[in-house]
Amino acid sequence: DAGITQSPRHKVTETGTPVTLRCHQTENHRYMYWYRQDPGHGLRLIHYSYGVKDTDKGEVSDGYSVSRSKTEDFLLTLESATSSQTSVYFCAISGTGPFYEQYFGPGTRLTVT
Amino acid sequence: LAKTTQPISMDSYEGQEVNITCSHNNIATNDYITWYQQFPSQGPRFIIQGYKTKVTNEVASLFIPADRKSSTLSLPRVSLSDTAVYYCLVGEANYGGSQGNLIFGKGTKLSVKP
């Protein structure tokens, strides 16, 4: 399995509080992604990164920000968490090349009360 | 960006061959077709990828007709452990630079019964 870890794995927080989720990889892959998964919606891309300090928005980026100061770490921040951001968050990585293979982390279950 | 359409669910029995079709009418010239498998409480796992004709690996086969407007994932002789959600993803190969939006869709929930 690809070396991807996510922390924390579970978190419960209150509405209005800031939350940061961390994705760490040991594969030295260029691309990193944050997805959220909700019942009935499948996986939706929040933000992605194509290099250190290079990030871009995905399909559902409102209310989220990201940062990548090192190749191995990709942080997802909810500046002021809302109940609609209760979800399972997955990080993924992929290398460069003519293929689209992504490796996913174990996920973080976030509950905003 | 090419969107995909898959059946929401499918049922099968152990030992049968299962074919899941994905429709992607607006596929672009540079797009590849990729399938992922996801078990409950886990992240998706790459199964197979192709551009045209047929691709086969130890897990599955992928059939892509000449017009590339659809693709079929074929799972030979499924077992109970193949019960999962299967996602079809269409997107441009990442040759460098920005990725653009990556859309997984809602997937097909395959239930394999004994």
JSON list of N, CA and C in Angstrom, two decimals, chain A residues 7-52:
[
{"chain": "A", "resi": 7, "resn": "SER", "atom": "N", "xyz": [-4.39, 12.42, 9.63]},
{"chain": "A", "resi": 7, "resn": "SER", "atom": "CA", "xyz": [-4.61, 12.65, 11.05]},
{"chain": "A", "resi": 7, "resn": "SER", "atom": "C", "xyz": [-5.44, 13.92, 11.25]},
{"chain": "A", "resi": 8, "resn": "PRO", "atom": "N", "xyz": [-6.33, 13.91, 12.23]},
{"chain": "A", "resi": 8, "resn": "PRO", "atom": "CA", "xyz": [-6.73, 12.74, 13.00]},
{"chain": "A", "resi": 8, "resn": "PRO", "atom": "C", "xyz": [-7.58, 11.79, 12.17]},
{"chain": "A", "resi": 9, "resn": "ARG", "atom": "N", "xyz": [-7.88, 10.61, 12.66]},
{"chain": "A", "resi": 9, "resn": "ARG", "atom": "CA", "xyz": [-8.76, 9.69, 11.97]},
{"chain": "A", "resi": 9, "resn": "ARG", "atom": "C", "xyz": [-10.22, 9.96, 12.29]},
{"chain": "A", "resi": 10, "resn": "HIS", "atom": "N", "xyz": [-10.45, 10.48, 13.47]},
{"chain": "A", "resi": 10, "resn": "HIS", "atom": "CA", "xyz": [-11.80, 10.86, 13.88]},
{"chain": "A", "resi": 10, "resn": "HIS", "atom": "C", "xyz": [-11.72, 12.17, 14.63]},
{"chain": "A", "resi": 11, "resn": "LYS", "atom": "N", "xyz": [-12.72, 13.02, 14.40]},
{"chain": "A", "resi": 11, "resn": "LYS", "atom": "CA", "xyz": [-12.75, 14.29, 15.14]},
{"chain": "A", "resi": 11, "resn": "LYS", "atom": "C", "xyz": [-14.18, 14.77, 15.26]},
{"chain": "A", "resi": 12, "resn": "VAL", "atom": "N", "xyz": [-14.51, 15.22, 16.45]},
{"chain": "A", "resi": 12, "resn": "VAL", "atom": "CA", "xyz": [-15.80, 15.86, 16.70]},
{"chain": "A", "resi": 12, "resn": "VAL", "atom": "C", "xyz": [-15.51, 17.29, 17.13]},
{"chain": "A", "resi": 13, "resn": "THR", "atom": "N", "xyz": [-16.14, 18.24, 16.48]},
{"chain": "A", "resi": 13, "resn": "THR", "atom": "CA", "xyz": [-15.90, 19.63, 16.81]},
{"chain": "A", "resi": 13, "resn": "THR", "atom": "C", "xyz": [-17.21, 20.40, 16.80]},
{"chain": "A", "resi": 14, "resn": "GLU", "atom": "N", "xyz": [-17.15, 21.62, 17.30]},
{"chain": "A", "resi": 14, "resn": "GLU", "atom": "CA", "xyz": [-18.37, 22.42, 17.37]},
{"chain": "A", "resi": 14, "resn": "GLU", "atom": "C", "xyz": [-18.42, 23.42, 16.22]},
{"chain": "A", "resi": 15, "resn": "THR", "atom": "N", "xyz": [-19.62, 23.78, 15.85]},
{"chain": "A", "resi": 15, "resn": "THR", "atom": "CA", "xyz": [-19.81, 24.78, 14.80]},
{"chain": "A", "resi": 15, "resn": "THR", "atom": "C", "xyz": [-19.06, 26.06, 15.14]},
{"chain": "A", "resi": 16, "resn": "GLY", "atom": "N", "xyz": [-18.36, 26.59, 14.14]},
{"chain": "A", "resi": 16, "resn": "GLY", "atom": "CA", "xyz": [-17.64, 27.84, 14.30]},
{"chain": "A", "resi": 16, "resn": "GLY", "atom": "C", "xyz": [-16.18, 27.70, 14.68]},
{"chain": "A", "resi": 17, "resn": "THR", "atom": "N", "xyz": [-15.76, 26.52, 15.03]},
{"chain": "A", "resi": 17, "resn": "THR", "atom": "CA", "xyz": [-14.35, 26.33, 15.41]},
{"chain": "A", "resi": 17, "resn": "THR", "atom": "C", "xyz": [-13.52, 25.99, 14.19]},
{"chain": "A", "resi": 18, "resn": "PRO", "atom": "N", "xyz": [-12.24, 26.37, 14.20]},
{"chain": "A", "resi": 18, "resn": "PRO", "atom": "CA", "xyz": [-11.36, 26.01, 13.09]},
{"chain": "A", "resi": 18, "resn": "PRO", "atom": "C", "xyz": [-10.88, 24.56, 13.24]},
{"chain": "A", "resi": 19, "resn": "VAL", "atom": "N", "xyz": [-10.71, 23.91, 12.10]},
{"chain": "A", "resi": 19, "resn": "VAL", "atom": "CA", "xyz": [-10.26, 22.52, 12.09]},
{"chain": "A", "resi": 19, "resn": "VAL", "atom": "C", "xyz": [-9.22, 22.35, 11.00]},
{"chain": "A", "resi": 20, "resn": "THR", "atom": "N", "xyz": [-8.15, 21.65, 11.31]},
{"chain": "A", "resi": 20, "resn": "THR", "atom": "CA", "xyz": [-7.14, 21.33, 10.30]},
{"chain": "A", "resi": 20, "resn": "THR", "atom": "C", "xyz": [-6.93, 19.83, 10.24]},
{"chain": "A", "resi": 21, "resn": "LEU", "atom": "N", "xyz": [-7.03, 19.30, 9.04]},
{"chain": "A", "resi": 21, "resn": "LEU", "atom": "CA", "xyz": [-6.76, 17.89, 8.79]},
{"chain": "A", "resi": 21, "resn": "LEU", "atom": "C", "xyz": [-5.43, 17.78, 8.06]},
{"chain": "A", "resi": 22, "resn": "ARG", "atom": "N", "xyz": [-4.68, 16.76, 8.41]},
{"chain": "A", "resi": 22, "resn": "ARG", "atom": "CA", "xyz": [-3.35, 16.60, 7.83]},
{"chain": "A", "resi": 22, "resn": "ARG", "atom": "C", "xyz": [-3.27, 15.33, 7.00]},
{"chain": "A", "resi": 23, "resn": "CYS", "atom": "N", "xyz": [-2.62, 15.45, 5.86]},
{"chain": "A", "resi": 23, "resn": "CYS", "atom": "CA", "xyz": [-2.31, 14.30, 5.01]},
{"chain": "A", "resi": 23, "resn": "CYS", "atom": "C", "xyz": [-0.79, 14.25, 4.85]},
{"chain": "A", "resi": 24, "resn": "HIS", "atom": "N", "xyz": [-0.22, 13.10, 5.11]},
{"chain": "A", "resi": 24, "resn": "HIS", "atom": "CA", "xyz": [1.22, 12.93, 5.02]},
{"chain": "A", "resi": 24, "resn": "HIS", "atom": "C", "xyz": [1.54, 11.74, 4.12]},
{"chain": "A", "resi": 25, "resn": "GLN", "atom": "N", "xyz": [2.47, 11.94, 3.18]},
{"chain": "A", "resi": 25, "resn": "GLN", "atom": "CA", "xyz": [2.88, 10.87, 2.27]},
{"chain": "A", "resi": 25, "resn": "GLN", "atom": "C", "xyz": [4.38, 10.63, 2.35]},
{"chain": "A", "resi": 26, "resn": "THR", "atom": "N", "xyz": [4.76, 9.40, 2.10]},
{"chain": "A", "resi": 26, "resn": "THR", "atom": "CA", "xyz": [6.17, 9.04, 2.10]},
{"chain": "A", "resi": 26, "resn": "THR", "atom": "C", "xyz": [6.61, 8.59, 0.71]},
{"chain": "A", "resi": 27, "resn": "GLU", "atom": "N", "xyz": [5.78, 8.85, -0.31]},
{"chain": "A", "resi": 27, "resn": "GLU", "atom": "CA", "xyz": [6.04, 8.38, -1.68]},
{"chain": "A", "resi": 27, "resn": "GLU", "atom": "C", "xyz": [6.71, 9.43, -2.56]},
{"chain": "A", "resi": 28, "resn": "ASN", "atom": "N", "xyz": [6.82, 10.66, -2.06]},
{"chain": "A", "resi": 28, "resn": "ASN", "atom": "CA", "xyz": [7.41, 11.75, -2.83]},
{"chain": "A", "resi": 28, "resn": "ASN", "atom": "C", "xyz": [6.62, 12.03, -4.12]},
{"chain": "A", "resi": 29, "resn": "HIS", "atom": "N", "xyz": [5.31, 11.79, -4.07]},
{"chain": "A", "resi": 29, "resn": "HIS", "atom": "CA", "xyz": [4.48, 12.07, -5.25]},
{"chain": "A", "resi": 29, "resn": "HIS", "atom": "C", "xyz": [4.18, 13.55, -5.36]},
{"chain": "A", "resi": 30, "resn": "ARG", "atom": "N", "xyz": [4.05, 13.98, -6.59]},
{"chain": "A", "resi": 30, "resn": "ARG", "atom": "CA", "xyz": [3.85, 15.41, -6.85]},
{"chain": "A", "resi": 30, "resn": "ARG", "atom": "C", "xyz": [2.44, 15.87, -6.51]},
{"chain": "A", "resi": 31, "resn": "TYR", "atom": "N", "xyz": [1.45, 15.06, -6.91]},
{"chain": "A", "resi": 31, "resn": "TYR", "atom": "CA", "xyz": [0.07, 15.50, -6.78]},
{"chain": "A", "resi": 31, "resn": "TYR", "atom": "C", "xyz": [-0.55, 14.98, -5.48]},
{"chain": "A", "resi": 32, "resn": "MET", "atom": "N", "xyz": [-1.30, 15.87, -4.83]},
{"chain": "A", "resi": 32, "resn": "MET", "atom": "CA", "xyz": [-2.06, 15.49, -3.64]},
{"chain": "A", "resi": 32, "resn": "MET", "atom": "C", "xyz": [-3.45, 16.10, -3.73]},
{"chain": "A", "resi": 33, "resn": "TYR", "atom": "N", "xyz": [-4.43, 15.38, -3.17]},
{"chain": "A", "resi": 33, "resn": "TYR", "atom": "CA", "xyz": [-5.83, 15.76, -3.32]},
{"chain": "A", "resi": 33, "resn": "TYR", "atom": "C", "xyz": [-6.56, 15.63, -1.99]},
{"chain": "A", "resi": 34, "resn": "TRP", "atom": "N", "xyz": [-7.57, 16.46, -1.81]},
{"chain": "A", "resi": 34, "resn": "TRP", "atom": "CA", "xyz": [-8.51, 16.30, -0.72]},
{"chain": "A", "resi": 34, "resn": "TRP", "atom": "C", "xyz": [-9.90, 16.11, -1.32]},
{"chain": "A", "resi": 35, "resn": "TYR", "atom": "N", "xyz": [-10.57, 15.03, -0.88]},
{"chain": "A", "resi": 35, "resn": "TYR", "atom": "CA", "xyz": [-11.94, 14.75, -1.27]},
{"chain": "A", "resi": 35, "resn": "TYR", "atom": "C", "xyz": [-12.80, 14.68, -0.02]},
{"chain": "A", "resi": 36, "resn": "ARG", "atom": "N", "xyz": [-14.09, 14.89, -0.23]},
{"chain": "A", "resi": 36, "resn": "ARG", "atom": "CA", "xyz": [-15.05, 14.58, 0.81]},
{"chain": "A", "resi": 36, "resn": "ARG", "atom": "C", "xyz": [-16.05, 13.56, 0.25]},
{"chain": "A", "resi": 37, "resn": "GLN", "atom": "N", "xyz": [-16.57, 12.74, 1.12]},
{"chain": "A", "resi": 37, "resn": "GLN", "atom": "CA", "xyz": [-17.52, 11.72, 0.69]},
{"chain": "A", "resi": 37, "resn": "GLN", "atom": "C", "xyz": [-18.74, 11.75, 1.60]},
{"chain": "A", "resi": 38, "resn": "ASP", "atom": "N", "xyz": [-19.88, 11.93, 0.98]},
{"chain": "A", "resi": 38, "resn": "ASP", "atom": "CA", "xyz": [-21.14, 11.99, 1.69]},
{"chain": "A", "resi": 38, "resn": "ASP", "atom": "C", "xyz": [-22.12, 11.02, 1.05]},
{"chain": "A", "resi": 39, "resn": "PRO", "atom": "N", "xyz": [-23.02, 10.47, 1.83]},
{"chain": "A", "resi": 39, "resn": "PRO", "atom": "CA", "xyz": [-24.04, 9.56, 1.28]},
{"chain": "A", "resi": 39, "resn": "PRO", "atom": "C", "xyz": [-24.80, 10.21, 0.12]},
{"chain": "A", "resi": 40, "resn": "GLY", "atom": "N", "xyz": [-24.91, 9.49, -0.98]},
{"chain": "A", "resi": 40, "resn": "GLY", "atom": "CA", "xyz": [-25.65, 10.01, -2.11]},
{"chain": "A", "resi": 40, "resn": "GLY", "atom": "C", "xyz": [-24.87, 10.92, -3.03]},
{"chain": "A", "resi": 41, "resn": "HIS", "atom": "N", "xyz": [-23.64, 11.25, -2.67]},
{"chain": "A", "resi": 41, "resn": "HIS", "atom": "CA", "xyz": [-22.84, 12.17, -3.49]},
{"chain": "A", "resi": 41, "resn": "HIS", "atom": "C", "xyz": [-21.55, 11.55, -4.02]},
{"chain": "A", "resi": 42, "resn": "GLY", "atom": "N", "xyz": [-21.18, 10.41, -3.54]},
{"chain": "A", "resi": 42, "resn": "GLY", "atom": "CA", "xyz": [-19.91, 9.84, -3.98]},
{"chain": "A", "resi": 42, "resn": "GLY", "atom": "C", "xyz": [-18.76, 10.69, -3.49]},
{"chain": "A", "resi": 43, "resn": "LEU", "atom": "N", "xyz": [-17.67, 10.64, -4.20]},
{"chain": "A", "resi": 43, "resn": "LEU", "atom": "CA", "xyz": [-16.48, 11.41, -3.85]},
{"chain": "A", "resi": 43, "resn": "LEU", "atom": "C", "xyz": [-16.47, 12.73, -4.60]},
{"chain": "A", "resi": 44, "resn": "ARG", "atom": "N", "xyz": [-16.19, 13.81, -3.89]},
{"chain": "A", "resi": 44, "resn": "ARG", "atom": "CA", "xyz": [-16.11, 15.12, -4.54]},
{"chain": "A", "resi": 44, "resn": "ARG", "atom": "C", "xyz": [-14.79, 15.79, -4.17]},
{"chain": "A", "resi": 45, "resn": "LEU", "atom": "N", "xyz": [-14.15, 16.35, -5.18]},
{"chain": "A", "resi": 45, "resn": "LEU", "atom": "CA", "xyz": [-12.84, 16.96, -4.99]},
{"chain": "A", "resi": 45, "resn": "LEU", "atom": "C", "xyz": [-12.98, 18.34, -4.36]},
{"chain": "A", "resi": 46, "resn": "ILE", "atom": "N", "xyz": [-12.21, 18.58, -3.30]},
{"chain": "A", "resi": 46, "resn": "ILE", "atom": "CA", "xyz": [-12.25, 19.86, -2.60]},
{"chain": "A", "resi": 46, "resn": "ILE", "atom": "C", "xyz": [-11.14, 20.78, -3.13]},
{"chain": "A", "resi": 47, "resn": "HIS", "atom": "N", "xyz": [-9.92, 20.36, -2.99]},
{"chain": "A", "resi": 47, "resn": "HIS", "atom": "CA", "xyz": [-8.74, 21.07, -3.47]},
{"chain": "A", "resi": 47, "resn": "HIS", "atom": "C", "xyz": [-7.71, 20.04, -3.89]},
{"chain": "A", "resi": 48, "resn": "TYR", "atom": "N", "xyz": [-6.77, 20.48, -4.70]},
{"chain": "A", "resi": 48, "resn": "TYR", "atom": "CA", "xyz": [-5.65, 19.61, -5.04]},
{"chain": "A", "resi": 48, "resn": "TYR", "atom": "C", "xyz": [-4.37, 20.44, -5.12]},
{"chain": "A", "resi": 49, "resn": "SER", "atom": "N", "xyz": [-3.27, 19.75, -5.11]},
{"chain": "A", "resi": 49, "resn": "SER", "atom": "CA", "xyz": [-1.97, 20.41, -5.20]},
{"chain": "A", "resi": 49, "resn": "SER", "atom": "C", "xyz": [-1.13, 19.70, -6.25]},
{"chain": "A", "resi": 50, "resn": "TYR", "atom": "N", "xyz": [-0.43, 20.50, -7.06]},
{"chain": "A", "resi": 50, "resn": "TYR", "atom": "CA", "xyz": [0.44, 19.93, -8.09]},
{"chain": "A", "resi": 50, "resn": "TYR", "atom": "C", "xyz": [1.90, 20.26, -7.83]},
{"chain": "A", "resi": 51, "resn": "GLY", "atom": "N", "xyz": [2.19, 20.63, -6.60]},
{"chain": "A", "resi": 51, "resn": "GLY", "atom": "CA", "xyz": [3.56, 20.90, -6.20]},
{"chain": "A", "resi": 51, "resn": "GLY", "atom": "C", "xyz": [3.57, 21.74, -4.94]},
{"chain": "A", "resi": 52, "resn": "VAL", "atom": "N", "xyz": [4.75, 21.90, -4.35]},
{"chain": "A", "resi": 52, "resn": "VAL", "atom": "CA", "xyz": [4.87, 22.72, -3.15]},
{"chain": "A", "resi": 52, "resn": "VAL", "atom": "C", "xyz": [4.39, 24.14, -3.46]}
]
